[in-house]
Coordinates of C-alpha atoms in Angstrom, one line a residue:
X1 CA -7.7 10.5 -4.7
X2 CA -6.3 11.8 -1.3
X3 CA -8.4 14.5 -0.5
X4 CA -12.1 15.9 -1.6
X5 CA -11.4 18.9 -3.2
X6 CA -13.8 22.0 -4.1
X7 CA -13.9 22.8 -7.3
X8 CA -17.2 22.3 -9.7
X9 CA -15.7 18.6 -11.1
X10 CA -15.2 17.3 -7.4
X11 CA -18.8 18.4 -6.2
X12 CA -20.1 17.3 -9.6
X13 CA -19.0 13.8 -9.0
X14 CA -20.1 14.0 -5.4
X15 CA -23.4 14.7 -6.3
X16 CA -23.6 12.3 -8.8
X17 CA -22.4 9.5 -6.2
X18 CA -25.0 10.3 -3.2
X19 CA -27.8 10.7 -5.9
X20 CA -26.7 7.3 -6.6
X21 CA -26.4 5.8 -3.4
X22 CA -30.7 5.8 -3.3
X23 CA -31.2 4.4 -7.1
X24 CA -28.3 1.5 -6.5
X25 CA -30.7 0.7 -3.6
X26 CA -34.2 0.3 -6.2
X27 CA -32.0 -1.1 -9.4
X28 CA -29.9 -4.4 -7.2
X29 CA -33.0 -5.3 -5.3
X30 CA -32.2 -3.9 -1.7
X31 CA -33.7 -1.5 0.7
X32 CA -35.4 -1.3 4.0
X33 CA -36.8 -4.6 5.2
X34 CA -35.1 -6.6 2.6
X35 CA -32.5 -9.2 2.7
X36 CA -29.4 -8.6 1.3
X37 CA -27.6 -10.6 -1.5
X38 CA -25.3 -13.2 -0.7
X39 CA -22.4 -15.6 -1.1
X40 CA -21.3 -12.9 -4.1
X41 CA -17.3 -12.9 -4.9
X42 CA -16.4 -9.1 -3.8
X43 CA -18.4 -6.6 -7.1
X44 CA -19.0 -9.9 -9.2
X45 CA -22.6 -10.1 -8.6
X46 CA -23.8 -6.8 -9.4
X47 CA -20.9 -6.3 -12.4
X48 CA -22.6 -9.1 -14.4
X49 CA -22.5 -12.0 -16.4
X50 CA -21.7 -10.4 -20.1
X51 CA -18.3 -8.7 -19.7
X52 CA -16.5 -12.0 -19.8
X53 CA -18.1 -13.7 -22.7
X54 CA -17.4 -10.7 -24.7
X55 CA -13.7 -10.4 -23.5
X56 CA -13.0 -14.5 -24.8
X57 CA -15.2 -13.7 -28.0
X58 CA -12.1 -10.8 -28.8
X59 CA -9.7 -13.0 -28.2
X60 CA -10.1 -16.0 -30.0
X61 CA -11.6 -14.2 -33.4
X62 CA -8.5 -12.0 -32.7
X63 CA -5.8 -14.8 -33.4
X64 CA -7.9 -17.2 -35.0
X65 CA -9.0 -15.3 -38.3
X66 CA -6.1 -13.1 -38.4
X67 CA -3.3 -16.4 -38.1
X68 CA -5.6 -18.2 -40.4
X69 CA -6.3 -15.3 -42.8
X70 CA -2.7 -14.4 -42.7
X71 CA -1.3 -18.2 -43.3
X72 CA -3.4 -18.8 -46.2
X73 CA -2.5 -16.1 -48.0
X74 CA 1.3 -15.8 -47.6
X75 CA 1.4 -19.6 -48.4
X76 CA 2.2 -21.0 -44.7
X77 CA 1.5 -24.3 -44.2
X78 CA -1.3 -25.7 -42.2
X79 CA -3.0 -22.2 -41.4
X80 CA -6.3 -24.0 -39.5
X81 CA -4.1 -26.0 -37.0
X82 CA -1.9 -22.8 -36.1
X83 CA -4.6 -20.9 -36.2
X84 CA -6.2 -22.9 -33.5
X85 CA -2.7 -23.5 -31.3
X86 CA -2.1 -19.8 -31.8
X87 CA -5.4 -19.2 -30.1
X88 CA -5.8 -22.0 -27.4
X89 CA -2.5 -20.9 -26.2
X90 CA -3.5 -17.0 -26.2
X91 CA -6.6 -17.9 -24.1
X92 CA -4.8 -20.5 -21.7
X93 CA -2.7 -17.5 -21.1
X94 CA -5.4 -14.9 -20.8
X95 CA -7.3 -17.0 -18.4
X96 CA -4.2 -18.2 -16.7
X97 CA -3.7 -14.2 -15.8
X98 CA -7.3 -14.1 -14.2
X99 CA -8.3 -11.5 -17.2
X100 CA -11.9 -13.4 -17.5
X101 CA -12.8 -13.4 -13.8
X102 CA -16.2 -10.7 -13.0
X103 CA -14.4 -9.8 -9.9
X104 CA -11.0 -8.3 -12.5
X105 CA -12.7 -7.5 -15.9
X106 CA -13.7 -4.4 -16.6
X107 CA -11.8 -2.5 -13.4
X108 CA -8.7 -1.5 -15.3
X109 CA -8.7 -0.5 -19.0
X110 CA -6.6 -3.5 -20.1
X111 CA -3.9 -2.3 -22.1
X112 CA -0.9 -2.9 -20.6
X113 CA -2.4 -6.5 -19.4
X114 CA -2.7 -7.2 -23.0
X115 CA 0.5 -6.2 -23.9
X116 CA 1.8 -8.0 -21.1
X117 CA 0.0 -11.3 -22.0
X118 CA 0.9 -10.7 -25.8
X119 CA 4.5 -10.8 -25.6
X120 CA 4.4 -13.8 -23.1
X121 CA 2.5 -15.5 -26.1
X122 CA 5.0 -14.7 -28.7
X123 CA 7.5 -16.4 -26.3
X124 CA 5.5 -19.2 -26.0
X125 CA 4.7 -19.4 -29.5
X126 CA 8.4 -18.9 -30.4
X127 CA 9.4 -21.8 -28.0
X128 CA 7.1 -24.2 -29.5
X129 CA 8.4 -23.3 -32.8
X130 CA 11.7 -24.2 -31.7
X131 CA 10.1 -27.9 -30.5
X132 CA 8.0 -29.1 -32.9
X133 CA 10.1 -27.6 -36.5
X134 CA 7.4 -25.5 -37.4
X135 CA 9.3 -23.4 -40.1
X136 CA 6.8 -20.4 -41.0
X137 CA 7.8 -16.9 -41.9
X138 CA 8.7 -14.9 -38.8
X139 CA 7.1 -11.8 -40.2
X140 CA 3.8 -13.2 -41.1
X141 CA 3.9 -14.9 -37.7
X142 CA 4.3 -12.1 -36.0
X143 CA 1.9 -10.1 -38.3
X144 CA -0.8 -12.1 -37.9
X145 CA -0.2 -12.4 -33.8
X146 CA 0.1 -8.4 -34.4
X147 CA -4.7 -7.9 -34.3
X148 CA -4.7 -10.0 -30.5
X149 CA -2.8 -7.1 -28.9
X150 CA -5.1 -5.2 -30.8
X151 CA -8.5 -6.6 -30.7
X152 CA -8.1 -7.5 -26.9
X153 CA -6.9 -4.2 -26.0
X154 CA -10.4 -2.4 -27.6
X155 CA -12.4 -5.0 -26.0
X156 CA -10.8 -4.3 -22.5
X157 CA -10.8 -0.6 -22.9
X158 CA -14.8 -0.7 -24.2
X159 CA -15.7 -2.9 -21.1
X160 CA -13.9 -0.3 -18.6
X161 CA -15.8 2.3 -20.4
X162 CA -19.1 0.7 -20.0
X163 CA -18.8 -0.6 -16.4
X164 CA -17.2 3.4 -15.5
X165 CA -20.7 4.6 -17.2
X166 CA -22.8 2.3 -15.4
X167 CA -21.4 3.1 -12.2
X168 CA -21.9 6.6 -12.4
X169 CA -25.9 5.9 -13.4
X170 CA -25.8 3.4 -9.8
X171 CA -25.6 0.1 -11.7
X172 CA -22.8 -2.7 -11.0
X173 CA -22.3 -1.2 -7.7
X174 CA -22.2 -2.8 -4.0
X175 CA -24.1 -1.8 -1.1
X176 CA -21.8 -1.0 1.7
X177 CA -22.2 -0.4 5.6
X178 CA -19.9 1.0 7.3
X179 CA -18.9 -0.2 11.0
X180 CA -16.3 2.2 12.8
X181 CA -15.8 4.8 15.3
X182 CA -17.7 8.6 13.9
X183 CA -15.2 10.6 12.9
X184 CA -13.4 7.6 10.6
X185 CA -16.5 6.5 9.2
X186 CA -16.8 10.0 8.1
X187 CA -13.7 10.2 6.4
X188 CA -14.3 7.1 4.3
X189 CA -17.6 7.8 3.5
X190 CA -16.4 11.0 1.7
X191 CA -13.7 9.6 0.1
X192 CA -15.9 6.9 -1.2
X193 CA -18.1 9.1 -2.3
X194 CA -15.9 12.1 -3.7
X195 CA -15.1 8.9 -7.0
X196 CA -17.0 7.2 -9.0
X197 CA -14.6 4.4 -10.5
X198 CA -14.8 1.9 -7.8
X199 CA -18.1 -0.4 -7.1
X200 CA -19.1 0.8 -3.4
X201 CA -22.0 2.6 -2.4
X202 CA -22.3 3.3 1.6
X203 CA -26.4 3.2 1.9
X204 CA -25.6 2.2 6.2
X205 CA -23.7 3.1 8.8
X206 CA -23.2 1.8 12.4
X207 CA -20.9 4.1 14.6
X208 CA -19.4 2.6 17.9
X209 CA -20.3 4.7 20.3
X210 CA -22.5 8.6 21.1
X211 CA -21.0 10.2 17.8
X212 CA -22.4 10.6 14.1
X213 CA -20.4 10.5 11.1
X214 CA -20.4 13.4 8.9
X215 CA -21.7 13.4 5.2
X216 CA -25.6 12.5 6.7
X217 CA -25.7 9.3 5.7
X218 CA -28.0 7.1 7.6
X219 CA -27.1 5.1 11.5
X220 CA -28.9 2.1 11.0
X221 CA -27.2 0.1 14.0
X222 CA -25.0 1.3 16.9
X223 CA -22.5 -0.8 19.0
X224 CA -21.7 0.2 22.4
X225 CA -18.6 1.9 23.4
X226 CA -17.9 0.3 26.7
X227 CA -15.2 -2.3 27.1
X228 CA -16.6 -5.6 25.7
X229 CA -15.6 -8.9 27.7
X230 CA -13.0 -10.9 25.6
X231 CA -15.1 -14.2 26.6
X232 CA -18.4 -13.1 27.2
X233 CA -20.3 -15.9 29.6
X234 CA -23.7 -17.9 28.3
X235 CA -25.1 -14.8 30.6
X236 CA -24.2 -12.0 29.9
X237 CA -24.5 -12.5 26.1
X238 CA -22.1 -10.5 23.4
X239 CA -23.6 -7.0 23.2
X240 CA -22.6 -6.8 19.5
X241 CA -24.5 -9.8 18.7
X242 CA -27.0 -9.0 15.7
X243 CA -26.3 -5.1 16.0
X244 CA -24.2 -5.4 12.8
X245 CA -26.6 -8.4 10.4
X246 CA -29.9 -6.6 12.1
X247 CA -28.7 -3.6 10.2
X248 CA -27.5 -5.3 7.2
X249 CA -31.2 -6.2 6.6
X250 CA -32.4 -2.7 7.9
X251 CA -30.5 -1.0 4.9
X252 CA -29.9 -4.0 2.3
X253 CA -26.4 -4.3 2.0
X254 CA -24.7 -6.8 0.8
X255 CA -21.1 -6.0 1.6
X256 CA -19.9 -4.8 5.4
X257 CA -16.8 -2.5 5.6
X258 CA -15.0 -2.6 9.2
X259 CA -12.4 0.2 9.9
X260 CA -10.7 -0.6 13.0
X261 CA -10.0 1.8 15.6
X262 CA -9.3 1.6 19.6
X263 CA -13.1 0.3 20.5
X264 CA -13.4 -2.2 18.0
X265 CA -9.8 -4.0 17.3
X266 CA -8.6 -7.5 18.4
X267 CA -10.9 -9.9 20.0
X268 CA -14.1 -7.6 19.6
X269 CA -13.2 -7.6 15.6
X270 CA -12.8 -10.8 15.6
X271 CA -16.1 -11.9 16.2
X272 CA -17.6 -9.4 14.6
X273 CA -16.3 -10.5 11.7
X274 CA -17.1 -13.9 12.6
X275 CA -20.9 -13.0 12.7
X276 CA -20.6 -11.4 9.3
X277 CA -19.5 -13.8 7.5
X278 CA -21.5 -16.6 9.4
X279 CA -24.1 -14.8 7.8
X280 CA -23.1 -15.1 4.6
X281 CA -21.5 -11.9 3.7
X282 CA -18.6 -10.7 2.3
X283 CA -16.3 -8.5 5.3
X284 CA -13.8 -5.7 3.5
X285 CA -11.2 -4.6 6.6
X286 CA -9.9 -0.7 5.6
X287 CA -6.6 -0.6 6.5
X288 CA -6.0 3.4 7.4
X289 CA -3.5 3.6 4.8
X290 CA -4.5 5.6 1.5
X291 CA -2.8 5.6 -1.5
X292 CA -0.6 3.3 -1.7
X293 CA -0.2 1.0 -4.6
X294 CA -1.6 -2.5 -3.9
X295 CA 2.1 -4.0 -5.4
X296 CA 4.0 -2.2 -2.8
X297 CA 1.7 -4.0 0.3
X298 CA 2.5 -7.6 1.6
X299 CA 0.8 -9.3 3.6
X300 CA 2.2 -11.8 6.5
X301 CA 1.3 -13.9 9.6
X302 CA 3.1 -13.7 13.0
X303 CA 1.6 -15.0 16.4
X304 CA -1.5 -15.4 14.9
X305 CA -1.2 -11.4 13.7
X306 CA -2.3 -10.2 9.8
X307 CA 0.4 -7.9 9.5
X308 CA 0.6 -5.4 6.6
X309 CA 4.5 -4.1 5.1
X310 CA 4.2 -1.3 3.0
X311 CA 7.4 -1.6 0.5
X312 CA 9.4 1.9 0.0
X313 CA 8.7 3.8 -3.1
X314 CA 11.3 2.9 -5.9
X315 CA 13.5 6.5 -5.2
X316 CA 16.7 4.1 -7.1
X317 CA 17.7 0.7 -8.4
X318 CA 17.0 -0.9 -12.2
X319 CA 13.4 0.2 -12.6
X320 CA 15.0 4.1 -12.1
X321 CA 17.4 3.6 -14.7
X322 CA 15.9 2.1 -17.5
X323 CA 12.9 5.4 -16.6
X324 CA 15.9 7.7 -16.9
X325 CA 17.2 5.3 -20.8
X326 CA 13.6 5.2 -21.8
X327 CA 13.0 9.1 -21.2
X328 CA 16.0 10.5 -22.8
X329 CA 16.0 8.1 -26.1
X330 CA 12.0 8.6 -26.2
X331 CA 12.5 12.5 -26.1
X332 CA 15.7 12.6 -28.4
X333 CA 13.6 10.8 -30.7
X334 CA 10.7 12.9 -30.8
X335 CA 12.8 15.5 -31.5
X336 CA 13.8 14.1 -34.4
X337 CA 10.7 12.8 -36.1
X338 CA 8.8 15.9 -34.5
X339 CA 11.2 18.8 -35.8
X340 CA 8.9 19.5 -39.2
X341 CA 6.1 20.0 -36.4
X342 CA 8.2 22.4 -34.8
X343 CA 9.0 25.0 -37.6
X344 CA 5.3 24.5 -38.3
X345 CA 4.5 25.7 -35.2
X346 CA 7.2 28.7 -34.7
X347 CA 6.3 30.1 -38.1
X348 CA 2.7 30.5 -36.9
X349 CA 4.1 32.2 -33.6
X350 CA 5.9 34.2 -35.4
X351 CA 3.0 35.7 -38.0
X352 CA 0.4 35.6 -34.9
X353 CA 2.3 38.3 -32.3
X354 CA 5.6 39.8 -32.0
X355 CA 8.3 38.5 -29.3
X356 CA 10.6 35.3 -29.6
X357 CA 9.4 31.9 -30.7
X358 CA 10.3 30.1 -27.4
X359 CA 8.9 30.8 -24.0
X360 CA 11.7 30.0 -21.0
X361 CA 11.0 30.1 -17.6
X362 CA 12.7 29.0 -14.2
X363 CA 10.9 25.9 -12.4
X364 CA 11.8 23.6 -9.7
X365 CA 12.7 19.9 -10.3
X366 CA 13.9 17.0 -8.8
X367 CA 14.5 17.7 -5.0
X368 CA 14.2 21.3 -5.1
X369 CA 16.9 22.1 -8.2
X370 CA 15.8 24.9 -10.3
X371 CA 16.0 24.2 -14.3
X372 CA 14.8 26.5 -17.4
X373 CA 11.9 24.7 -18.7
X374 CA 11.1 25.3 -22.5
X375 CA 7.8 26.0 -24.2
X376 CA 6.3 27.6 -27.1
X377 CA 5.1 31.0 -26.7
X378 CA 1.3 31.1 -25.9
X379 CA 1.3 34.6 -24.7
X380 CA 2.2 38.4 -24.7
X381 CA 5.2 38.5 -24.5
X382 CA 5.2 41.4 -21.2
X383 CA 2.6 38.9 -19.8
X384 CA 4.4 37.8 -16.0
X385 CA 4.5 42.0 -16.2
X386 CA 0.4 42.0 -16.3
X387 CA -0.2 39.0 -14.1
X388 CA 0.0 41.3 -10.8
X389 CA -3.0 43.1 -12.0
X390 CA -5.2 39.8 -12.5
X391 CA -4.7 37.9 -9.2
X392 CA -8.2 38.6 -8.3
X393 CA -9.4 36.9 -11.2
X394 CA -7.3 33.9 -10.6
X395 CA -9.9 31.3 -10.8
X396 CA -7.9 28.2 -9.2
X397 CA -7.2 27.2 -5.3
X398 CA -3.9 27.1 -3.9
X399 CA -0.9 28.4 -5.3
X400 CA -1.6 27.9 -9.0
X401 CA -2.9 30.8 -11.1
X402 CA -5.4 30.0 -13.8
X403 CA -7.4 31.6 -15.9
X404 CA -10.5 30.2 -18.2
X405 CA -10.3 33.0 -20.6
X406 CA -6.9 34.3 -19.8
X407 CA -6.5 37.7 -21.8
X408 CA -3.2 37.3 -22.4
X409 CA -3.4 34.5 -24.4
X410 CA -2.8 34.9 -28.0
X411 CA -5.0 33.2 -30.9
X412 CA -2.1 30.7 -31.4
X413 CA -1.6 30.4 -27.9
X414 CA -5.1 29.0 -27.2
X415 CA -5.0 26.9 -30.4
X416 CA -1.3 25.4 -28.8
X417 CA -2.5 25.1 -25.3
X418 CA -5.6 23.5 -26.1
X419 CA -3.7 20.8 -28.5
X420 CA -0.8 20.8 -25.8
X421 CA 1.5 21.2 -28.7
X422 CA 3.0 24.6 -26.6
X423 CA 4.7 21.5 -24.5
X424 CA 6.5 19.6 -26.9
X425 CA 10.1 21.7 -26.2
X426 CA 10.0 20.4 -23.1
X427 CA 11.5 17.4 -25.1
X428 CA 14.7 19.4 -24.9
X429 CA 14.7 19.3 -21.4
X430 CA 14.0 15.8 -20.9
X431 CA 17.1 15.1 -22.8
X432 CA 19.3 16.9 -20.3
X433 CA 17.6 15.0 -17.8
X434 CA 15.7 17.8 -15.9
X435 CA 12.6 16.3 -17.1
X436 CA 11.2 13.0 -17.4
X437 CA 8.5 11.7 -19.8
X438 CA 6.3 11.3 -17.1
X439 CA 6.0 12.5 -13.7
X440 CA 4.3 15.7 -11.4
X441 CA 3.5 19.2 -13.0
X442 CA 6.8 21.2 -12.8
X443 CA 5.8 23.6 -10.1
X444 CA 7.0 28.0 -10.4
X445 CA 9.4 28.8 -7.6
X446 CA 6.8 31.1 -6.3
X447 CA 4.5 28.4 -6.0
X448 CA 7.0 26.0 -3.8
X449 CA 7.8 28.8 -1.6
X450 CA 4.2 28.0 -0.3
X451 CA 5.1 24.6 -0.2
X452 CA 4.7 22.1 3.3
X453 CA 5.9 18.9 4.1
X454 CA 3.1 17.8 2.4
X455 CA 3.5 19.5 -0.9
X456 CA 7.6 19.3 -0.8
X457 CA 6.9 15.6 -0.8
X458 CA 6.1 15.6 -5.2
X459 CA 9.5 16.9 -5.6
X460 CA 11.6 13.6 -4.7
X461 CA 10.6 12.4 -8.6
X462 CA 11.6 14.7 -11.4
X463 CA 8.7 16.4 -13.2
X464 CA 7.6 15.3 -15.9
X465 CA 6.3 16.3 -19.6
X466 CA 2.5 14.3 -18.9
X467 CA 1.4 12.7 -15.6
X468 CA -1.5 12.2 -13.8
X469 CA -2.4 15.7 -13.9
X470 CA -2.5 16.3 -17.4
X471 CA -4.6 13.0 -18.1
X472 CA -6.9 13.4 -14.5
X473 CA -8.7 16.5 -15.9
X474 CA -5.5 20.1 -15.8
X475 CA -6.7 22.8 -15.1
X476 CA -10.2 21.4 -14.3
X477 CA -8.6 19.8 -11.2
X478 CA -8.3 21.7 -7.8
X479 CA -5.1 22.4 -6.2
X480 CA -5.9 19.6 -3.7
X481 CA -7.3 17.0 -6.4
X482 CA -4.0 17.8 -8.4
X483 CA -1.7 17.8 -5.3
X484 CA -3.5 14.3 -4.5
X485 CA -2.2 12.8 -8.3
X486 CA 0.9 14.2 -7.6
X487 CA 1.6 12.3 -4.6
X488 CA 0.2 9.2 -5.7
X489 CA 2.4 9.4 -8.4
X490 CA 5.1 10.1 -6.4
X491 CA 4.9 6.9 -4.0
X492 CA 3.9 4.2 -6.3
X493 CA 5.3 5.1 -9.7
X494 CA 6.1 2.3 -12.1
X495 CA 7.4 1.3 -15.4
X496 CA 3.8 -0.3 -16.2
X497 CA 1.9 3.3 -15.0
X498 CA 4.2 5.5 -17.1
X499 CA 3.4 3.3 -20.3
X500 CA -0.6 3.8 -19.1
X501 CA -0.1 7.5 -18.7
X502 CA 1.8 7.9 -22.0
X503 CA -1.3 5.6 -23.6
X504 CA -4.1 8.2 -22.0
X505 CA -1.9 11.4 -22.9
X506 CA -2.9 10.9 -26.2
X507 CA -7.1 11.1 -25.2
X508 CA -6.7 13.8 -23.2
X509 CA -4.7 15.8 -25.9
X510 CA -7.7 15.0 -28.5
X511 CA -10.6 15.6 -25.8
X512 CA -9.1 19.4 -24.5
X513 CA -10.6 18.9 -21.1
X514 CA -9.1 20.9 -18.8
X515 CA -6.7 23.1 -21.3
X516 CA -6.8 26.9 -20.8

């Protein structure tokens, strides 16, 4: 998330994470005085040993008892031996794809890995069909292949769920210090601790130079702010030496996070990163750049220089056009197979309150256009005529207007909003291309005429029916937490994260968070 916002989620979650910060410090064995843990792969350690085992466990008893269950009954021939080539080839493949390694497992909630690593299996499988004369049914084939997507898709969604839980109670976490100049260290010390779904707790700081980083976390080391030789002499001694291990040990980390800046960079990093790791510690660099997608970074060496290109967001090319084939068959399907749905719904419109059916109302799209965006009615029908009286009550930041218990809502309306069914015309504009499937909240015109540089920035994708907004928490989420989705969205969209988004639309639907 870009920026820490204020409403009662973000300082919930903040709270949760400094409370934290302490009890990760009693549960993994650290504190003042004792040494850290070392020579641990970056969150392995402290993620543990059982997430793995349980992962190939899923896997194998998801092709082997299925193919061999399957087989047998439809009359196959040999179910046991392609039961067991079935399965060695889906956990080559798995572990081939690093899905097993503590470092991976658990930080993602594995569906579209699976599905990935599923459909590379049936091409495998299919290929060695072709080579060996196996002469099965297709359809039980793929039928019994069909509980591995499954069955490995649950198992990697129940991990991600469990690590996420222990993480927020300050388990499978890393103690971090932070080295840095104040004002940085500050900045990534909040950000850290403004979410909970990574594995880093800062329990140390050491700022170079007079300053203090903000938040209050503990200095437990300082390095100087004067120019530092390049080759210090046997004399003179590096100034740095043991400021950043002494204080290691002070707070018991066992993880050191540098951020560069102009008094520590070049020849000065350098060896401070060579003391770190000579003592057996793993050394995280930050980079200064912030949401950007870790597929869209490469990295290179020139001179002797790490250097770091950032790719372009995709704004064109092949991945853009099968979005715009896959949005406007999805949506012209849904309309079909959805249309009982609708006349459902408009007949209990109708009978709740009087007015028209369908709600239409301007927005702004991709790069600025205006389009009528379609909804069913969830209100009043004179209710833009009442909002001027309510903008005291508005109860979000920004330019949004929201309202918990928005009077103007009808019974219907809330039943709709809550369910997100009120959405679903919004099909209709998808079709005509104003709309995608996925993409940022479609924002009022009134709302972009408050727009920056900044803001302007989540129009250069079209809008879209779900996105991060709807399945990071609605209306729940500040204008800045919402903004921050937004633009991550914006710059690192992806075939891949449209397919996750469309898979967690369906939670967020059924849990209601965050729809008013």
């Amino acid at each position: 998330m870009q920026h820490v916002g204020t409403s009662d989620t973000t300082r919930t979650t903040r709270t949760t994470r400094t409370t934290r910060t302490a009890r990760a410090s009693r549960r993994e064995g650290g504190g003042v005085g004792r040494p850290p843990i070392r020579g641990l792969p970056d969150g392995a350690g402290a993620k543990g040993r059982g997430y793995a085992p349980l992962a190939v466990a899923s896997d194998a008893l998801g092709v082997l008892v299925p193919v061999a269950g399957v087989y047998h009954l439809t009359g196959q021939g040999r179910p046991v031996l392609s039961a067991v080539v079935a399965c060695s080839a889906w956990l080559v493949i798995r572990a081939g794809h690093l899905r097993y390694v503590r470092r991976v497992i658990g930080e993602s909630r594995g569906l579209l890995a699976a599905a990935h690593d599923w459909a590379l299996l049936v091409g495998v499988l299919a290929l060695l069909r072709v080579l060996t004369g196996e002469n099965s049914a297709i359809g039980a084939a793929l039928a019994a292949l069909l509980p591995a997507l499954f069955l490995s898709a649950l198992a990697g969604a129940l991990i991600h769920r469990r690590l996420t839980a222990r993480r927020r109670a300050a388990e499978a976490v890393r103690r971090v210090l932070v080295v840095g100049e104040a004002g940085p260290v500050g900045d990534v010390t909040a950000r850290l601790a403004a979410r909970t779904d990574h594995p880093y707790v800062v329990v140390g700081t050491v700022p170079v130079g007079a300053g203090e980083p903000s938040g209050g976390l503990p200095v437990t080391g300082r390095l100087g702010s004067g120019p530092v030789p390049d080759r210090p002499s046997p004399a003179e001694g590096d100034p740095d030496e043991g400021v950043v291990t002494g204080a290691v040990r002070r707070c018991g980390a066992d993880l050191v996070l540098v951020i560069p800046g102009s008094r520590l960079t070049g020849e000065r990093l350098r060896r401070l990163s060579w003391q770190v790791q000579d003592a057996g510690l793993p050394l995280v660099i930050s980079s200064g750049l912030s949401d950007v997608s870790p597929r869209r970074v490469r990295v290179s060496t020139a001179a002797g220089l790490q250097l770091i290109q950032v790719l372009a967001p995709a704004r064109g090319g092949p991945p853009l056009l099968v979005k715009h084939l896959l949005d406007r068959v999805g949506a012209a399907l849904g309309l079909v197979v959805l249309a009982p749905l609708f006349a459902l719904i408009a007949l209990a419109v109708r009978l709740d309150s009087r007015g028209p059916v369908l709600f239409r109302q301007r927005r702004i799209g991709h790069r600025g256009v205006p389009f009528v965006m379609w909804k069913f009615r969830s209100m009043v029908p004179d209710a833009a005529r009442l909002r001027g009286s309510m903008e005291e009550a508005n109860e979000q930041s920004g330019p949004l207007f929201k309202m918990r218990h928005d009077p103007r809502v009808t019974r219907v309306g809330r039943l709709l909003r809550r369910s997100s069914l009120d959405e679903l015309p919004q099909l209709w504009n998808v079709v005509r291309g104003e709309m995608s499937l996925v993409g940022p909240r479609p924002p009022l015109p009134e709302e972009v005429a408050r727009y920056g540089p900044v803001e302007h920035r989540r129009l250069e994708v079209r809008p879209g029916l779900t996105g991060p907004w709807q399945v990071g928490g609605r209306s729940d989420l500040s204008w800045d937490e919402s903004l921050a989705l937004d633009l991550s969205y914006t710059d690192n969209w992806s075939l891949t994260g449209d397919l996750d988004v469309l898979a967690r639309t369906a939670r967020a639907v059924a849990g209601g968070r965050g729809a008013y």
